[in-house]
CSV table of C-alpha atoms in Angstrom, one decimal:
chain,number,residue,atom,x,y,z
A,1,MET,CA,108.2,74.4,78.0
A,2,TYR,CA,104.6,75.6,78.4
A,3,GLU,CA,101.4,73.6,79.2
A,4,LEU,CA,98.1,75.2,78.1
A,5,ASN,CA,94.8,73.3,78.1
A,6,GLY,CA,96.6,69.9,78.3
A,7,LYS,CA,98.8,70.8,75.3
A,8,THR,CA,102.5,71.0,75.6
A,9,PHE,CA,104.6,73.5,73.7
A,10,GLN,CA,108.4,73.2,73.7
A,11,LYS,CA,108.9,76.7,72.3
A,12,LYS,CA,107.5,80.1,72.9
A,13,SER,CA,106.3,81.0,69.4
A,14,PRO,CA,103.7,78.2,69.0
A,15,ALA,CA,102.5,78.8,72.6
A,16,LEU,CA,101.9,82.5,71.8
A,17,GLU,CA,100.1,81.7,68.6
A,18,TYR,CA,97.9,79.1,70.4
A,19,ALA,CA,97.0,81.5,73.2
A,20,LYS,CA,96.2,84.3,70.8
A,21,ASN,CA,93.9,82.1,68.7
A,22,TYR,CA,92.2,80.6,71.8
A,23,ILE,CA,91.5,84.0,73.4
A,24,ASN,CA,90.2,85.5,70.1
A,25,GLY,CA,88.1,82.4,69.2
A,26,ASN,CA,86.7,81.2,72.6
A,27,ILE,CA,86.6,83.9,75.2
A,28,PRO,CA,83.7,86.3,74.9
A,29,TYR,CA,83.8,90.0,76.0
A,30,ASN,CA,82.3,91.1,79.3
A,31,LYS,CA,81.4,87.7,80.6
A,32,ILE,CA,82.6,86.5,84.0
A,33,ILE,CA,84.6,83.4,83.4
A,34,ASP,CA,84.3,80.7,86.1
A,35,LEU,CA,87.5,78.9,87.1
A,36,GLU,CA,85.9,75.5,86.6
A,37,SER,CA,84.9,76.3,83.0
A,38,ASP,CA,87.2,75.3,80.1
A,39,ASN,CA,88.0,79.0,79.5
A,40,GLY,CA,88.8,79.4,83.2
A,41,LYS,CA,91.1,76.5,83.3
A,42,PHE,CA,92.9,77.8,80.2
A,43,LEU,CA,93.4,81.2,81.8
A,44,LEU,CA,94.6,79.7,85.0
A,45,ASP,CA,97.2,77.8,83.0
A,46,LEU,CA,98.1,81.0,81.2
A,47,ILE,CA,98.5,83.3,84.2
A,48,ALA,CA,100.6,80.7,86.1
A,49,TYR,CA,103.5,81.8,83.8
A,50,HIS,CA,103.1,85.5,84.6
A,51,PRO,CA,106.4,86.9,86.1
A,52,ASN,CA,104.4,88.9,88.7
A,53,LEU,CA,101.9,86.2,89.5
A,54,ASP,CA,101.8,86.8,93.2
A,55,GLU,CA,100.9,90.5,92.6
A,56,LYS,CA,98.4,89.7,89.9
A,57,GLN,CA,96.4,87.2,92.0
A,58,GLY,CA,96.6,89.0,95.3
A,59,ASP,CA,94.8,86.9,98.0
A,60,GLY,CA,93.3,84.6,95.3
A,61,ILE,CA,91.5,84.5,92.0
A,62,ILE,CA,87.8,83.8,91.7
A,63,GLY,CA,87.3,84.5,88.0
A,64,PHE,CA,88.4,86.2,84.8
A,65,GLN,CA,87.0,88.6,82.3
A,66,LYS,CA,87.8,89.8,78.8
A,67,ILE,CA,87.0,93.5,78.4
A,68,LYS,CA,87.2,95.9,75.5
A,69,ASN,CA,89.7,98.7,75.7
A,70,PRO,CA,87.6,101.9,75.7
A,71,PHE,CA,90.1,103.7,73.5
A,72,GLY,CA,89.3,101.3,70.7
A,73,PHE,CA,92.4,99.2,70.4
A,74,GLY,CA,92.7,95.6,71.5
A,75,TYR,CA,91.3,94.1,74.7
A,76,SER,CA,92.3,93.5,78.2
A,77,LEU,CA,92.3,90.3,80.2
A,78,GLN,CA,91.6,90.8,83.9
A,79,VAL,CA,91.7,88.7,87.0
A,80,ILE,CA,88.9,89.0,89.5
A,81,ARG,CA,90.2,88.5,93.1
A,82,VAL,CA,88.5,87.2,96.2
A,83,ASP,CA,88.2,90.7,97.6
A,84,ASN,CA,86.5,91.9,94.3
A,85,THR,CA,89.4,93.9,93.1
A,86,THR,CA,90.7,93.4,89.6
A,87,ASP,CA,93.9,93.6,87.7
A,88,ILE,CA,94.8,93.3,84.0
A,89,PHE,CA,97.4,91.0,82.5
A,90,SER,CA,98.8,90.1,79.1
A,91,TYR,CA,99.1,86.7,77.5
A,92,LYS,CA,102.3,87.9,75.8
A,93,VAL,CA,103.9,88.8,79.1
A,94,CYS,CA,102.9,85.4,80.5
A,95,LEU,CA,104.6,83.5,77.7
A,96,ASP,CA,107.4,85.9,76.8
A,97,PHE,CA,108.8,86.3,80.3
A,98,HIS,CA,108.5,82.7,81.6
A,99,TYR,CA,109.8,81.9,85.0
A,100,ASP,CA,111.3,78.4,85.2
A,101,ASP,CA,109.3,75.9,87.3
A,102,LEU,CA,111.7,76.3,90.3
A,103,SER,CA,111.2,80.0,90.5
A,104,ILE,CA,107.4,79.6,90.5
A,105,ALA,CA,107.6,76.9,93.2
A,106,MET,CA,109.9,79.2,95.3
A,107,ARG,CA,107.5,82.1,94.9
A,108,VAL,CA,104.5,79.9,96.0
A,109,ALA,CA,106.5,78.8,99.0
A,110,ILE,CA,107.0,82.3,100.3
A,111,GLU,CA,103.5,83.5,99.8
A,112,PRO,CA,102.2,82.7,103.3
A,113,LEU,CA,104.8,84.9,104.9
A,114,ARG,CA,104.4,87.6,102.2
A,115,ASN,CA,100.6,87.7,102.9
A,116,LYS,CA,101.3,87.8,106.6
A,117,TRP,CA,103.4,90.9,106.1
A,118,ARG,CA,100.6,92.5,104.0
A,119,ASP,CA,98.1,91.8,106.8
A,120,ALA,CA,100.4,93.2,109.5
A,121,ASN,CA,101.1,96.4,107.6
A,122,LYS,CA,97.7,96.9,105.9
A,123,HIS,CA,97.0,100.0,108.1
A,124,ASN,CA,100.2,101.6,106.7
A,125,SER,CA,99.7,100.7,103.1
A,126,VAL,CA,101.4,103.7,101.4
A,127,CYS,CA,103.6,103.5,98.3
A,128,ALA,CA,107.1,103.8,99.6
A,129,LEU,CA,108.3,105.9,96.6
A,130,CYS,CA,105.4,108.3,95.7
A,131,GLY,CA,103.4,108.2,98.9
A,132,ILE,CA,100.1,107.3,97.3
A,133,SER,CA,97.5,105.3,99.3
A,134,ASN,CA,93.9,104.2,99.0
A,135,ILE,CA,94.6,101.9,96.1
A,136,LEU,CA,95.6,98.2,95.9
A,137,LEU,CA,99.4,98.3,96.3
A,138,GLU,CA,101.9,95.6,95.3
A,139,ILE,CA,104.4,94.1,97.7
A,140,ASP,CA,108.0,94.7,96.6
A,141,HIS,CA,111.3,93.2,97.7
A,142,LYS,CA,112.8,96.5,99.0
A,143,THR,CA,116.6,96.0,99.3
A,144,ILE,CA,117.4,92.6,97.7
A,145,PRO,CA,115.3,91.5,94.7
A,146,PHE,CA,113.7,88.1,94.7
A,147,ALA,CA,116.0,86.9,91.9
A,148,GLU,CA,119.1,87.8,93.9
A,149,ILE,CA,117.9,86.0,97.1
A,150,LYS,CA,117.1,83.0,95.0
A,151,ARG,CA,120.6,83.1,93.3
A,152,ARG,CA,122.4,83.3,96.7
A,153,PHE,CA,120.3,80.4,98.1
A,154,LEU,CA,121.0,78.1,95.1
A,155,LYS,CA,124.7,78.9,95.4
A,156,GLU,CA,124.9,78.3,99.2
A,157,THR,CA,122.5,75.4,99.8
A,158,LYS,CA,123.8,71.8,100.0
A,159,LEU,CA,120.4,70.3,99.4
A,160,PRO,CA,119.7,68.7,96.0
A,161,THR,CA,117.3,70.4,93.7
A,162,PRO,CA,113.9,68.9,94.3
A,163,SER,CA,111.1,67.8,92.1
A,164,TYR,CA,107.8,69.6,91.8
A,165,MET,CA,104.2,68.8,91.1
A,166,ARG,CA,101.5,70.6,89.3
A,167,ALA,CA,99.1,72.1,91.8
A,168,THR,CA,95.3,71.9,91.4
A,169,GLU,CA,95.2,75.7,90.8
A,170,CYS,CA,97.6,75.2,87.8
A,171,ARG,CA,100.8,76.3,89.5
A,172,TRP,CA,104.0,74.6,90.2
A,173,LYS,CA,104.9,74.0,93.9
A,174,PHE,CA,107.2,71.7,95.9
A,175,ASP,CA,106.0,68.2,96.4
A,176,ASP,CA,105.8,66.6,99.8
A,177,ALA,CA,109.2,64.9,99.4
A,178,SER,CA,110.7,68.4,99.0
A,179,HIS,CA,109.5,69.7,102.3
A,180,GLU,CA,113.1,70.0,103.8
A,181,TYR,CA,114.2,72.0,100.7
A,182,GLU,CA,111.1,74.2,100.8
A,183,LYS,CA,111.5,74.9,104.5
A,184,ALA,CA,115.2,75.8,104.1
A,185,TRP,CA,114.4,78.1,101.2
A,186,VAL,CA,111.6,79.9,103.1
A,187,GLN,CA,113.8,80.4,106.2
A,188,TYR,CA,116.7,81.7,104.0
A,189,HIS,CA,114.4,84.1,102.1
A,190,ASP,CA,112.8,85.4,105.3
A,191,SER,CA,116.2,86.1,106.8
A,192,LEU,CA,117.1,88.5,104.0
A,193,VAL,CA,113.9,90.0,102.7
A,194,ASP,CA,112.5,93.4,103.7
A,195,TYR,CA,109.2,94.3,101.9
A,196,GLN,CA,107.7,97.6,101.0
A,197,PHE,CA,104.4,98.6,99.4
A,198,LEU,CA,104.6,100.1,95.9
A,199,CYS,CA,102.0,101.2,93.5
A,200,GLY,CA,102.0,99.7,90.0
A,201,PRO,CA,103.7,102.6,88.2
A,202,CYS,CA,106.5,102.9,90.8
A,203,ASN,CA,107.0,99.1,90.9
A,204,GLY,CA,107.4,99.1,87.1
A,205,LYS,CA,110.0,101.9,87.1
A,206,LYS,CA,112.0,100.8,90.1
A,207,SER,CA,115.5,99.5,89.2
A,208,ASP,CA,116.4,95.9,90.1
A,209,LYS,CA,120.1,96.6,90.5
A,210,THR,CA,121.2,94.8,93.5
A,211,ASP,CA,124.2,97.1,94.2
A,212,TYR,CA,121.9,100.1,94.8
A,213,THR,CA,121.1,101.2,98.3
A,214,PRO,CA,117.4,102.0,98.7
A,215,ASN,CA,118.0,105.8,98.6
A,216,GLU,CA,120.1,105.5,95.4
A,217,ARG,CA,117.5,103.3,93.8
A,218,ASN,CA,114.6,105.7,94.7
A,219,LYS,CA,116.3,108.5,92.9
A,220,ASP,CA,115.5,106.8,89.6
A,221,VAL,CA,111.8,107.0,90.2
A,222,LYS,CA,109.8,110.2,89.6
A,223,PRO,CA,107.0,110.9,92.1
A,224,ILE,CA,103.5,110.4,90.8
A,225,LYS,CA,101.4,113.4,91.7
A,226,LYS,CA,98.1,112.3,90.2
A,227,VAL,CA,96.4,109.0,89.8
A,228,SER,CA,93.7,108.3,87.2
A,229,THR,CA,92.1,105.3,85.7
A,230,LEU,CA,94.4,104.1,82.9
A,231,TYR,CA,93.4,101.6,80.3
A,232,ILE,CA,96.4,99.8,78.7
A,233,ASN,CA,96.6,97.8,75.5
A,234,VAL,CA,97.0,94.2,76.5
A,235,ASN,CA,100.0,94.0,74.2
A,236,ASP,CA,101.9,96.5,76.3
A,237,LEU,CA,101.5,94.8,79.7
């Protein structure tokens, strides 16, 4: 189920069609979109479903922008973060690869510790696979993927699955009555996770096989020797 602009869509196809028509008909090019505007609220609803939401939003989103692709095909939607960095995202990825509400709430719950790790390691922010630095790097679950830690927790916990509420920033999170569950999940996740910095291309290529050792997994990723500005069709993100 998807919620966009106060409208509920039970299936993916009508949600995709609505999002495409809304973006084409209502969002202008090259204008900074304030979060409090109707367009801003729509885009907050939309990006809340992105599978890599925590990486896309970084330390927080202050606006959006729709930009033309300089190669002449399509457009790109981009987030504008509090540190003035930007990142592009696709409405199709948001709605095609929908995390269930529990996954979103679980990701929101671990963000404070993830951000704490970023701050503690910001002076050593180098991609663990290709060695590149001086760009905004993503935080990756190094040895055990998030999905596997979640699967183990759900299998082992004796606590009942909680309810959630819609946060003011248009994201699902645990409600106050689910504090015990949230605390148990965060502690469990923190006991297993080891993070690493990855650049976007390496993070996209890295295998998510949970039976890989880090060295075996890294063999699947070719080093990136040169970084240049890359404009990507929004449909490919």
